[in-house]
Amino acid sequence: MQSILKVQEVETRFGENLVHDGINLHVKEGEIYGFLGPSGCGKSTLMREVIMLEHFSKGSIELLGHKLENIKAKQAQELRLQWGVLFQSNALFTSLTVFENIALSLHEYTKFSKEMIRDIVSFKLDIVGLKQSDGALFPSQISGGMKKKAALARALVMDPKVLFLDEPTSGLDPISAREFDALIMNLRDLLNLSVVMVTHDLTSITTTLDRMAVIDNKKIVAEGSLEEVLKIQSPFIERFFKMEG
Amino acid sequence: MPNSLHLLVRHESEATIVRFEGVPNLQKLCIVQKRLQRTFSSLDKKNVVWEFDGLERMDSALAVVVAKHTFLAKQKGIEVQKQGMNREVEKMLHMAETHSHFGANHVSTKQGILADIGENSLERLEKLLAFFAFFGQTTLIFFQMLYNIRSLRWKETVFEVYESGIKVLPIVILTMFLVGVVVAYQSSSQLKLYGANIFIVDMLGISILRELAPMLAAIIVAGRSGSAYAAQIGVMKITEELDAMRTMGFNPYAFLVVPRMLALMLMMPILIFFADMAGLLGGILIAKVDLGLTPHIFMERFTAVVNVKHFWIGLFKGPFFAMLIASIGIYRGLQVKNDTQSIGFNTTKSVVEAIFAVIICDAFFSIVFTNLGY
Ligand SMILES: Nc1ncnc2c1ncn2[C@@H]1O[C@H](COP(=O)(O)OP(=O)(O)OP(=O)(O)O)[C@@H](O)[C@H]1O
Ligand SMILES: [Mg+2]
C-alpha cells in the first residue's frame, strides 16, 4: 500500500527548547494511525506541522505526494481541501450555528443548491450522532461532547482523504467514546479514509489503531502495530500499557 | 480522466436507467446533481434503475444525492431499483438512507416584530438592572477593602497603575499639547483682529484647566484602558478563568474589579495634571510664535486672571470619570457571553458608553459648579 504521509528526520525547536530531534514515521493509505507519548512530548506539535500550521526547522514531511517544506500556495490550498481536522479544543466558529459550521465549506467550495447542502449536512449530523435540532444551536449552547461531534461532522463534510484528530475521545463519556471509535472505523472502511490521531485513550488505542508511533524524549521510540510496540523496551511504554492490565 | 464522475441516462422500454461512471468528486457532483434533478422531474416511466458498476468508489455526498432522489421518486410512486452495487457502495448507500433527514429544518423559527421589540426591551431593562447590581457590589467591596486596607490587592493595583495609568501618559501629553496648539492658534487669529492678544491667556487658562484637559484625558483612557478592561475580562470569562477563580475562593471583584477601579481613580487626576501642563505649554508656544507674547508675560497674566479653582475643579472630576470608565469597561467585560464575537461587541460598547457617560457627568458637574458659584 501507498504511503500518504512520510515524516523524515524532522527537527523542531521553540527557541532553545528542542521538541523533536529527528522524527521518522510513515502512514499508509487506509490506515488508522496514532501518535502516542507522554504529555508535552510534541504530539500536537507534530500534527500541527503536518497540517501546515507550524514550521519545522529541519527534515522533510510528505503528505499525499506533496513535500511540505517547499510547497506552493496553490498546492497547499489543494491539500487543505483533501483533509479534515478535528482540534483538541474543537475550534467551532462561535458566531455560526452548528449547522452553519458544518455547511461552511460546502457553501464556499461547491455549487450545491441550498437544499442539497442541507441534506448533506443533515446526513453528517446524523452519522456523528447529533440530533437534527442541534443544528440550529450555537456552539456556546451545546455540551463539550456535542461540540466534539459537531467538529467531527465539520471535518468530514468535504469527504476528506485524510482525517487528523487531536485527542478525539477526550471529554467524551465512555459510551460516546466507543461510538466515536466505531464511527471512525466505519468511515475508514466505507470511505477509504486514512486517519491520523493523537490519543491517550487506551481502549481507542487497542481497538482502533492499526499502527502507531510512540514519541518520547524527542524521538520515536517505537513504531508499528500494538504487538510490535509492546515488544519494545521503553519506560514510557511499560508504564502506559501496564495501567491496562 | 482520473478524477471525474459521469452520469449516463438511458431510456429503455420498461425503465429509465441512470448510470454512474468514474470517481466521485464534489465539483462534478454539483453538475451531476442538477442533471439528476432535471431527469427525475421529467420522468415518464414508472421504473428507475440506478447502475453503480461503473463507479470506482462511493463517497458520502454522492450517496446522499442518490438516497435523496430515491426518496423523492418513491414519494411520487416510482419504482426504484439498484444494480451493480459492490459491498462498499451498498453499505454507504444504506448508511445514507438510514441517516438522512430530507427536509429537516435547522433554521430557528422567526418571530414577529412585536415579540422582537418586547424581548429587546426586556433585555435592555435587565442589562440596566444588572449594571446597577454590579455597581452596587463593586462599591460595597470597594469600601470594605478601603475599610480593611490590608485586604486590598496592592500588587494587582500597582500593576494596573502602571498598565493603565503610566503607560498612557505619553499619548495624553502629546495629544493635549497638540490640542493646546490648535486651540491657541485658532483663537489667536480672531484675537489679533481686535488687538486683544493678551486675552489668549484667559481663554486658554480656563478652557484647558477646567474642561479640555479632564475631558481629553478621560477620552483617551476610555479608549485605551477601558476597552482593555472589557477585552481582558471578557476573554477570562470565555476561558472560564473567572469561574476557576470563584471555585478557588478568590472573589473576582476583589482581584479584578477593585484594583482596576482604584488604579484608574488614583491615576486620573495625575493624568489630568500632566494634560493641563501639556496643553498650556502648547498655548504658550503659539502665544510666543503667533502673538509675540513672551512666556514671562503669559505667566504673569496667567497668575493674575486664572483662578486656581479651575485647576482644582479639573482635577476633582478625575476620579469620577475614572470610576465611570473603569466600571463600564469591567461591566462590559463581565457581560461577554460564551462566544468570541461578543468580545468585540462589548469592547466597542464599553468605549462608546464610557465616553458618553463621561460627557454626561461633565455636564452635570458644569451645572452643579456654576450654581454653587464656582
Ligand atoms: N508555540 C509554542 N511556543 C513554545 N513552545 C511550544 C509551543 N507549542 C508547543 N510548545 C512546546 O512543545 C512541547 C510539545 O507540546 P505539544 O503541545 O505538542 O505536546 P503534546 O504532546 O500534544 O502534549 P499533550 O498530550 O499534553 O497535549 C511542549 O514542551 C511545549 O511547551
Ligand atoms: Mg496535545
XYZ file of C-alpha atoms and ligand atoms in Angstrom:
651
model
C 0.000 0.000 0.000
C 0.977 3.571 -0.704
C 2.154 5.940 1.998
C 0.054 9.033 2.423
C 2.329 10.620 4.978
C 6.081 10.367 5.286
C 7.937 12.195 8.030
C 11.722 12.141 7.705
C 14.295 13.392 10.191
C 12.059 16.205 11.394
C 13.528 18.518 13.968
C 11.517 21.135 15.838
C 12.692 23.888 18.142
C 10.872 26.544 20.077
C 13.717 28.891 20.890
C 16.110 26.860 23.000
C 13.589 24.103 23.570
C 14.255 21.156 21.249
C 10.959 19.281 20.918
C 11.657 16.801 18.106
C 15.114 15.512 17.316
C 14.916 13.531 14.090
C 11.433 12.065 13.861
C 10.764 9.389 11.226
C 7.465 7.739 10.511
C 5.106 6.860 7.687
C 1.370 6.370 7.462
C -0.136 4.092 4.829
C -3.318 4.680 2.904
C -6.477 3.497 4.634
C -4.748 3.149 7.967
C -5.757 4.427 11.392
C -2.511 5.698 12.815
C -1.841 7.039 16.287
C 0.691 9.414 17.830
C 1.323 8.322 21.397
C 3.554 9.614 24.123
C 3.677 11.425 27.432
C 2.219 14.908 27.865
C 4.335 17.606 26.284
C 6.348 15.250 24.071
C 5.188 17.091 20.994
C 2.331 15.045 19.548
C 0.113 18.035 18.873
C 3.094 19.950 17.545
C 3.938 17.168 15.100
C 0.355 17.059 13.924
C 0.330 20.846 13.511
C 3.442 20.574 11.366
C 1.759 18.026 9.142
C -1.263 20.276 8.641
C 0.975 23.268 7.902
C 0.172 25.294 10.982
C 3.677 25.099 12.399
C 7.111 25.175 10.793
C 9.761 22.565 11.433
C 13.399 23.530 11.443
C 14.885 20.514 9.658
C 13.818 17.397 7.811
C 11.030 16.651 5.418
C 7.322 15.888 5.546
C 5.485 14.483 2.550
C 1.693 14.430 2.616
C -0.419 12.991 -0.221
C 2.559 13.365 -2.544
C 3.401 16.963 -1.655
C 6.594 17.931 0.130
C 5.520 20.441 2.748
C 8.860 22.168 3.228
C 8.720 23.812 -0.192
C 5.062 23.640 -1.110
C 3.480 26.336 -3.286
C 0.460 28.278 -2.094
C -1.797 26.707 -4.709
C -0.881 23.122 -3.841
C -1.187 23.939 -0.165
C -4.728 25.101 -0.757
C -5.494 21.912 -2.691
C -4.152 19.868 0.186
C -6.326 21.743 2.651
C -9.421 20.623 0.778
C -8.337 16.998 0.999
C -8.085 16.699 4.730
C -10.349 17.181 7.678
C -9.023 18.387 11.015
C -10.505 17.988 14.470
C -8.768 20.201 17.023
C -8.125 19.347 20.645
C -10.375 22.273 21.618
C -12.862 21.757 18.743
C -12.426 25.295 17.383
C -16.007 25.617 16.176
C -16.792 29.096 14.902
C -18.716 30.625 17.768
C -20.619 33.097 15.640
C -22.128 30.356 13.469
C -24.662 27.703 14.386
C -23.635 24.056 14.357
C -25.366 23.670 11.021
C -23.591 26.679 9.526
C -20.266 25.469 10.886
C -20.671 22.195 9.029
C -22.099 23.758 5.872
C -19.409 26.430 5.590
C -17.001 24.543 3.295
C -19.808 23.320 1.080
C -21.025 26.877 0.584
C -17.520 28.087 -0.042
C -16.124 25.397 -2.326
C -19.063 23.776 -4.116
C -22.022 24.917 -6.158
C -24.607 22.707 -4.480
C -28.072 24.147 -4.039
C -29.133 25.194 -0.537
C -31.415 22.200 -0.347
C -28.710 19.725 -1.289
C -26.318 21.276 1.242
C -28.973 20.918 3.870
C -29.389 17.245 3.064
C -25.660 16.563 3.150
C -25.281 18.395 6.453
C -28.255 16.537 7.931
C -26.610 13.300 6.995
C -23.323 14.307 8.639
C -25.147 15.469 11.746
C -26.823 12.124 11.968
C -23.773 9.924 11.413
C -21.836 11.676 14.159
C -24.793 11.163 16.469
C -26.235 14.645 16.771
C -29.938 15.384 16.614
C -31.250 17.436 13.713
C -32.493 20.057 16.143
C -28.931 20.520 17.451
C -28.050 22.055 14.108
C -29.843 25.281 14.985
C -27.867 25.780 18.194
C -24.740 27.869 18.630
C -21.540 26.275 19.949
C -21.990 28.141 23.224
C -25.298 26.359 23.728
C -24.095 22.757 23.466
C -22.093 20.460 25.700
C -18.432 19.555 25.315
C -19.186 16.151 23.836
C -21.657 17.601 21.377
C -19.074 20.160 20.316
C -16.663 17.333 19.603
C -19.246 15.610 17.433
C -20.098 18.836 15.616
C -16.415 19.456 14.976
C -16.075 15.923 13.583
C -19.044 16.500 11.298
C -17.371 19.683 10.087
C -14.109 17.824 9.479
C -15.937 15.154 7.461
C -18.105 17.364 5.337
C -15.878 17.525 2.262
C -15.308 13.753 2.221
C -11.616 14.160 3.026
C -8.922 11.641 2.157
C -7.179 12.068 5.489
C -8.613 12.910 8.846
C -6.440 14.459 11.561
C -7.786 14.097 15.071
C -6.212 15.589 18.174
C -7.457 13.652 21.204
C -10.864 12.952 19.696
C -12.242 10.965 22.603
C -11.079 13.219 25.439
C -14.053 14.881 27.036
C -16.483 12.265 25.776
C -18.363 9.880 28.034
C -17.250 6.233 27.629
C -20.289 5.289 25.581
C -19.845 8.193 23.171
C -16.132 7.482 23.066
C -16.707 3.908 21.939
C -19.318 5.074 19.441
C -16.756 7.525 18.174
C -14.206 4.745 17.717
C -16.758 2.630 15.880
C -17.698 5.592 13.694
C -14.084 6.248 12.772
C -13.519 2.616 11.844
C -16.747 2.511 9.897
C -15.852 5.656 7.968
C -12.436 4.301 7.245
C -13.961 1.138 5.750
C -16.602 2.973 3.772
C -14.716 5.981 2.534
C -11.248 4.507 2.399
C -10.254 7.262 4.769
C -6.843 7.439 6.376
C -6.868 8.641 9.942
C -4.017 10.156 11.940
C -4.823 10.777 15.566
C -3.261 11.836 18.813
C -4.756 9.833 21.623
C -4.284 8.860 25.257
C -7.345 6.633 25.338
C -6.202 3.023 25.909
C -9.393 1.494 24.578
C -9.171 3.570 21.423
C -5.557 2.549 21.043
C -6.216 -1.164 21.346
C -9.406 -1.271 19.302
C -8.991 1.263 16.524
C -5.333 1.853 15.778
C -3.726 -0.203 13.033
C -0.309 1.209 13.699
C 1.151 3.818 15.980
C 4.246 5.821 16.752
C 5.397 6.393 20.307
C 7.241 9.673 20.836
C 9.367 10.004 23.936
C 12.454 12.043 24.700
C 12.244 13.924 21.383
C 12.451 10.726 19.330
C 10.281 7.923 18.048
C 10.906 5.043 20.450
C 8.613 2.624 18.675
C 6.540 2.411 15.509
C 4.247 -0.368 14.351
C 1.209 -2.378 15.350
C 0.288 -2.782 19.003
C 2.111 -6.136 19.289
C 5.225 -4.690 17.743
C 5.170 -1.665 20.002
C 4.631 -3.768 23.114
C 7.821 -5.718 22.355
C 9.949 -2.571 22.583
C 11.704 -1.868 25.869
C 10.868 1.650 26.977
C 9.918 3.089 30.338
C 7.008 5.039 28.856
C 5.543 2.054 27.009
C 5.800 -0.115 30.099
C 4.120 2.399 32.374
C 1.489 3.369 29.850
C 0.298 -0.090 28.912
C 0.755 -1.595 32.396
C -2.145 0.505 33.610
C -4.332 -1.523 31.311
C -3.619 -4.900 32.889
C -9.685 11.272 -16.786
C -8.863 10.017 -13.359
C -10.887 12.348 -11.211
C -14.214 12.709 -12.874
C -17.723 11.491 -12.500
C -20.092 10.832 -15.385
C -23.812 10.453 -15.426
C -25.374 8.442 -18.233
C -29.150 8.344 -18.587
C -30.721 5.761 -20.920
C -34.406 5.398 -21.587
C -35.361 1.779 -22.226
C -38.792 0.420 -22.925
C -39.528 -0.540 -19.341
C -37.412 1.799 -17.308
C -35.061 4.752 -17.154
C -31.517 3.656 -16.420
C -29.313 6.057 -14.505
C -25.699 5.053 -14.602
C -22.684 6.483 -12.806
C -19.146 6.135 -14.064
C -15.822 7.233 -12.696
C -14.751 8.583 -9.347
C -16.964 10.850 -7.287
C -15.734 14.371 -6.694
C -17.615 17.251 -5.164
C -17.178 19.695 -8.047
C -18.518 17.227 -10.616
C -21.198 16.060 -8.271
C -22.803 19.512 -8.241
C -23.302 19.307 -12.010
C -24.423 15.697 -11.860
C -26.924 16.506 -9.153
C -28.506 19.300 -11.190
C -28.855 16.954 -14.184
C -30.358 14.292 -11.985
C -32.908 16.751 -10.724
C -33.959 17.572 -14.279
C -34.079 13.923 -15.265
C -36.233 12.990 -12.320
C -38.648 15.862 -12.727
C -39.373 14.862 -16.327
C -39.697 11.119 -15.835
C -42.324 9.390 -17.933
C -41.577 5.805 -16.967
C -42.744 4.153 -13.776
C -39.392 2.498 -13.186
C -35.936 3.823 -12.457
C -32.802 1.727 -12.207
C -29.569 3.003 -10.671
C -26.448 1.374 -12.045
C -23.349 1.553 -9.921
C -20.979 -0.925 -11.540
C -19.094 1.798 -13.406
C -18.233 3.516 -10.169
C -14.745 3.094 -8.768
C -15.795 4.022 -5.281
C -18.528 5.799 -3.419
C -18.398 8.915 -1.342
C -20.895 10.169 1.149
C -22.106 13.175 -0.805
C -22.937 11.008 -3.816
C -24.663 8.539 -1.528
C -26.792 11.338 -0.101
C -27.657 12.535 -3.592
C -28.717 9.031 -4.639
C -30.660 8.473 -1.421
C -32.430 11.791 -1.840
C -33.556 11.144 -5.396
C -34.602 7.624 -4.497
C -36.648 9.049 -1.658
C -38.292 11.698 -3.841
C -39.030 9.211 -6.612
C -40.636 6.763 -4.219
C -42.827 9.561 -2.911
C -44.105 10.054 -6.431
C -44.863 6.345 -6.697
C -41.965 5.464 -8.963
C -40.331 2.064 -8.607
C -36.622 2.341 -7.894
C -34.060 -0.419 -8.227
C -30.351 -0.549 -7.689
C -27.922 -2.626 -9.689
C -24.260 -3.368 -9.737
C -23.566 -2.487 -6.147
C -20.471 -3.880 -4.551
C -20.333 -4.290 -0.788
C -18.912 -0.818 -0.159
C -21.426 1.010 -2.310
C -24.213 -0.908 -0.686
C -23.035 -0.112 2.823
C -22.539 3.537 2.014
C -25.976 3.813 0.436
C -27.519 2.048 3.359
C -25.817 4.487 5.682
C -27.035 7.454 3.658
C -30.585 6.128 3.660
C -30.723 5.413 7.358
C -29.027 8.626 8.465
C -30.636 11.148 6.159
C -33.348 13.587 7.119
C -34.667 15.078 3.931
C -36.413 18.336 4.563
C -35.150 18.691 8.123
C -35.301 22.235 9.382
C -32.231 23.732 11.030
C -33.255 27.328 10.982
C -34.659 28.681 14.187
C -38.159 29.968 13.590
C -38.596 33.676 13.132
C -40.977 35.618 15.339
C -42.991 38.746 14.743
C -41.700 42.276 15.156
C -43.756 42.905 18.295
C -42.221 39.924 20.010
C -38.780 41.178 18.974
C -39.443 44.634 20.397
C -40.743 43.191 23.636
C -37.830 40.812 24.011
C -35.336 43.560 23.251
C -36.849 45.991 25.733
C -36.855 43.394 28.472
C -33.287 42.512 27.696
C -32.226 46.169 27.986
C -34.065 46.594 31.225
C -32.334 43.512 32.586
C -28.980 44.864 31.452
C -29.621 48.163 33.205
C -30.601 46.386 36.404
C -27.534 44.168 36.061
C -25.376 47.270 35.781
C -26.855 48.669 38.980
C -26.272 45.356 40.718
C -22.695 45.325 39.501
C -22.154 48.909 40.563
C -23.609 48.224 43.989
C -21.492 45.157 44.525
C -18.349 46.935 43.387
C -18.966 49.903 45.637
C -19.638 47.619 48.570
C -16.434 45.663 48.113
C -14.549 48.846 47.357
C -15.453 50.374 50.702
C -14.973 47.072 52.505
C -11.470 46.974 51.167
C -10.760 50.594 51.975
C -12.019 49.975 55.487
C -9.782 46.985 55.864
C -6.916 48.404 53.872
C -4.733 45.306 54.250
C -7.144 43.171 52.268
C -6.575 45.404 49.276
C -4.718 43.686 46.465
C -1.750 46.014 46.306
C 0.207 44.004 43.798
C -2.646 43.960 41.283
C -3.373 47.620 41.929
C 0.198 48.707 41.350
C 0.342 46.628 38.202
C -2.811 48.309 36.925
C -1.484 51.736 37.896
C 1.444 51.047 35.645
C -0.540 49.419 32.831
C -3.415 51.828 32.552
C -2.134 54.934 34.298
C 1.512 55.357 33.487
C 1.689 53.821 30.044
C -0.944 56.248 28.705
C 0.982 59.257 29.940
C 2.968 59.930 26.716
C -0.088 59.785 24.484
C -2.095 62.012 26.841
C 0.707 64.578 26.953
C 1.262 64.568 23.219
C -2.427 64.823 22.362
C -3.114 67.553 24.863
C -0.085 69.516 23.695
C -1.432 69.416 20.153
C -4.903 70.395 21.330
C -3.382 73.354 23.164
C -1.549 74.367 19.989
C -4.654 74.054 17.821
C -6.982 75.908 20.186
C -4.460 78.701 20.731
C -3.776 79.023 17.024
C -7.451 79.193 16.096
C -8.229 81.793 18.755
C -5.143 83.855 18.072
C -6.250 84.723 14.548
C -9.543 86.061 15.970
C -7.920 87.908 18.863
C -5.400 89.569 16.572
C -8.281 91.257 14.716
C -9.154 93.173 17.849
C -5.643 93.575 19.111
C -6.733 91.597 22.156
C -3.671 89.357 22.071
C -3.240 89.163 25.815
C -6.684 87.603 26.332
C -5.403 84.333 24.865
C -4.191 83.614 28.378
C -7.657 83.929 29.951
C -9.212 81.814 27.238
C -6.717 79.012 27.315
C -6.255 79.012 31.052
C -9.886 78.451 31.869
C -10.869 76.163 28.997
C -7.869 73.874 29.312
C -7.753 73.572 33.077
C -11.451 73.248 33.605
C -12.769 71.351 30.587
C -10.379 70.300 27.864
C -7.706 68.518 29.851
C -10.032 66.407 32.040
C -12.207 65.524 29.067
C -9.379 64.616 26.767
C -7.611 62.544 29.384
C -10.860 60.704 30.082
C -11.493 60.010 26.414
C -8.003 58.650 25.857
C -8.194 56.494 28.957
C -11.616 55.191 27.922
C -10.293 54.259 24.504
C -7.154 52.643 25.787
C -7.683 51.301 29.276
C -11.473 50.957 29.422
C -11.528 48.865 26.268
C -8.588 46.807 27.515
C -10.528 46.021 30.701
C -13.524 44.874 28.710
C -11.424 42.654 26.456
C -9.264 41.155 29.232
C -12.155 40.287 31.469
C -14.218 39.102 28.519
C -11.530 36.629 27.487
C -11.154 35.475 31.074
C -14.846 34.809 31.115
C -14.743 32.742 27.916
C -11.798 30.673 29.066
C -13.612 30.062 32.361
C -10.827 31.743 34.311
C -13.406 33.730 36.250
C -15.232 30.546 37.180
C -11.946 28.965 38.199
C -11.231 31.943 40.462
C -14.631 31.659 42.071
C -14.245 27.954 42.761
C -10.859 28.614 44.339
C -12.477 31.148 46.607
C -10.999 34.261 45.020
C -13.576 36.957 44.660
C -13.193 38.335 41.131
C -14.411 41.700 42.381
C -11.559 41.877 44.847
C -8.934 40.613 42.408
C -10.011 42.147 39.146
C -12.526 44.886 39.642
C -11.380 46.915 42.637
C -7.680 47.080 41.689
C -8.546 48.352 38.231
C -11.004 50.864 39.529
C -8.716 52.110 42.269
C -5.780 52.348 39.907
C -7.678 54.485 37.448
C -9.131 56.682 40.183
C -5.660 57.333 41.559
C -4.102 57.970 38.210
C -6.750 60.068 36.541
C -6.034 63.305 38.466
C -2.345 62.818 37.770
C -3.045 62.354 34.084
C -5.195 65.463 34.117
C -2.394 67.395 35.785
C 0.010 66.419 33.037
C -2.616 67.167 30.418
C -3.005 70.661 31.922
C 0.695 71.268 31.693
C 0.992 69.959 28.143
C -1.998 71.967 26.928
C -0.703 75.180 28.462
C 2.711 74.541 27.022
C 1.148 74.301 23.572
C -0.675 77.565 24.275
C 2.496 79.295 25.441
C 4.289 78.182 22.321
C 1.652 79.620 19.990
C 1.336 82.775 22.067
C 5.033 83.352 21.556
C 5.237 82.394 17.904
C 1.992 83.824 16.645
C 1.101 86.628 19.033
C 4.506 87.692 20.239
C 3.694 87.225 23.930
C 6.754 86.095 25.842
C 6.296 83.204 28.272
C 7.054 85.680 31.018
C 4.127 87.929 30.123
C 1.939 84.864 29.629
C 2.666 83.577 33.117
C 2.222 86.994 34.707
C -1.189 87.395 33.158
C -1.974 83.750 33.967
C -1.417 84.124 37.693
C -3.365 87.358 37.672
C -6.551 86.266 35.889
C -6.881 82.483 36.086
C -8.281 81.467 39.417
C -6.731 78.331 40.897
C -10.218 76.924 41.472
C -10.398 75.996 37.769
C -7.386 73.789 38.216
C -8.863 72.083 41.257
C -12.233 71.562 39.626
C -10.482 69.916 36.688
C -8.626 67.534 38.971
C -11.705 66.907 41.084
C -13.561 65.476 38.104
C -10.811 62.913 37.512
C -11.767 60.200 39.992
C -15.410 60.390 38.939
C -14.545 59.983 35.289
C -12.198 57.155 36.223
C -14.874 55.371 38.187
C -17.273 55.568 35.253
C -14.709 54.395 32.727
C -13.450 51.512 34.849
C -16.865 50.296 35.903
C -18.282 50.415 32.393
C -15.239 48.642 30.946
C -15.311 45.919 33.563
C -19.052 45.560 33.431
C -18.922 45.135 29.669
C -16.215 42.518 30.133
C -18.428 40.585 32.509
C -21.289 40.806 30.015
C -19.323 38.813 27.445
C -21.121 35.634 26.579
C -19.605 32.383 25.564
C -18.611 33.397 22.059
C -15.784 35.361 20.537
C -17.972 37.890 18.730
C -19.356 39.252 21.929
C -15.845 40.302 22.981
C -15.623 42.690 20.056
C -19.161 43.861 20.571
C -18.726 44.564 24.268
C -15.325 46.196 23.848
C -16.705 48.670 21.343
C -19.710 49.276 23.529
C -17.542 49.905 26.549
C -15.691 52.729 24.799
C -18.796 54.381 23.388
C -20.690 54.140 26.646
C -17.768 55.298 28.752
C -17.231 58.418 26.644
C -20.939 59.113 26.707
C -21.074 58.683 30.476
C -18.066 60.965 30.923
C -19.722 63.722 28.893
C -22.984 63.416 30.825
C -21.056 63.516 34.097
C -19.142 66.563 32.910
C -22.359 68.377 32.004
C -23.715 67.528 35.420
C -20.627 68.974 37.113
C -20.860 72.118 34.969
C -24.375 72.802 36.194
C -23.590 71.972 39.788
C -20.431 74.071 39.998
C -21.972 77.007 38.203
C -24.948 77.015 40.538
C -22.686 76.718 43.536
C -20.929 79.814 42.306
C -17.588 78.237 41.406
N 4.032 27.854 20.367
C 4.918 27.287 21.203
N 5.942 28.014 21.718
C 6.845 27.451 22.536
N 6.805 26.163 22.937
C 5.812 25.386 22.481
C 4.805 25.913 21.593
N 3.942 24.917 21.292
C 4.383 23.847 21.971
N 5.495 24.096 22.672
C 6.267 23.145 23.482
O 6.416 21.978 22.735
C 6.261 20.832 23.532
C 5.248 19.917 22.933
O 3.963 20.466 23.011
P 2.681 19.703 22.437
O 1.511 20.598 22.611
O 2.971 19.224 21.077
O 2.567 18.477 23.449
P 1.602 17.208 23.379
O 2.460 16.029 23.144
O 0.498 17.451 22.417
O 1.046 17.167 24.860
P -0.429 16.835 25.403
O -0.559 15.384 25.423
O -0.403 17.400 26.786
O -1.410 17.542 24.518
C 5.924 21.334 24.928
O 7.084 21.248 25.699
C 5.531 22.762 24.742
O 5.972 23.518 25.838
Mg -1.656 17.996 22.655
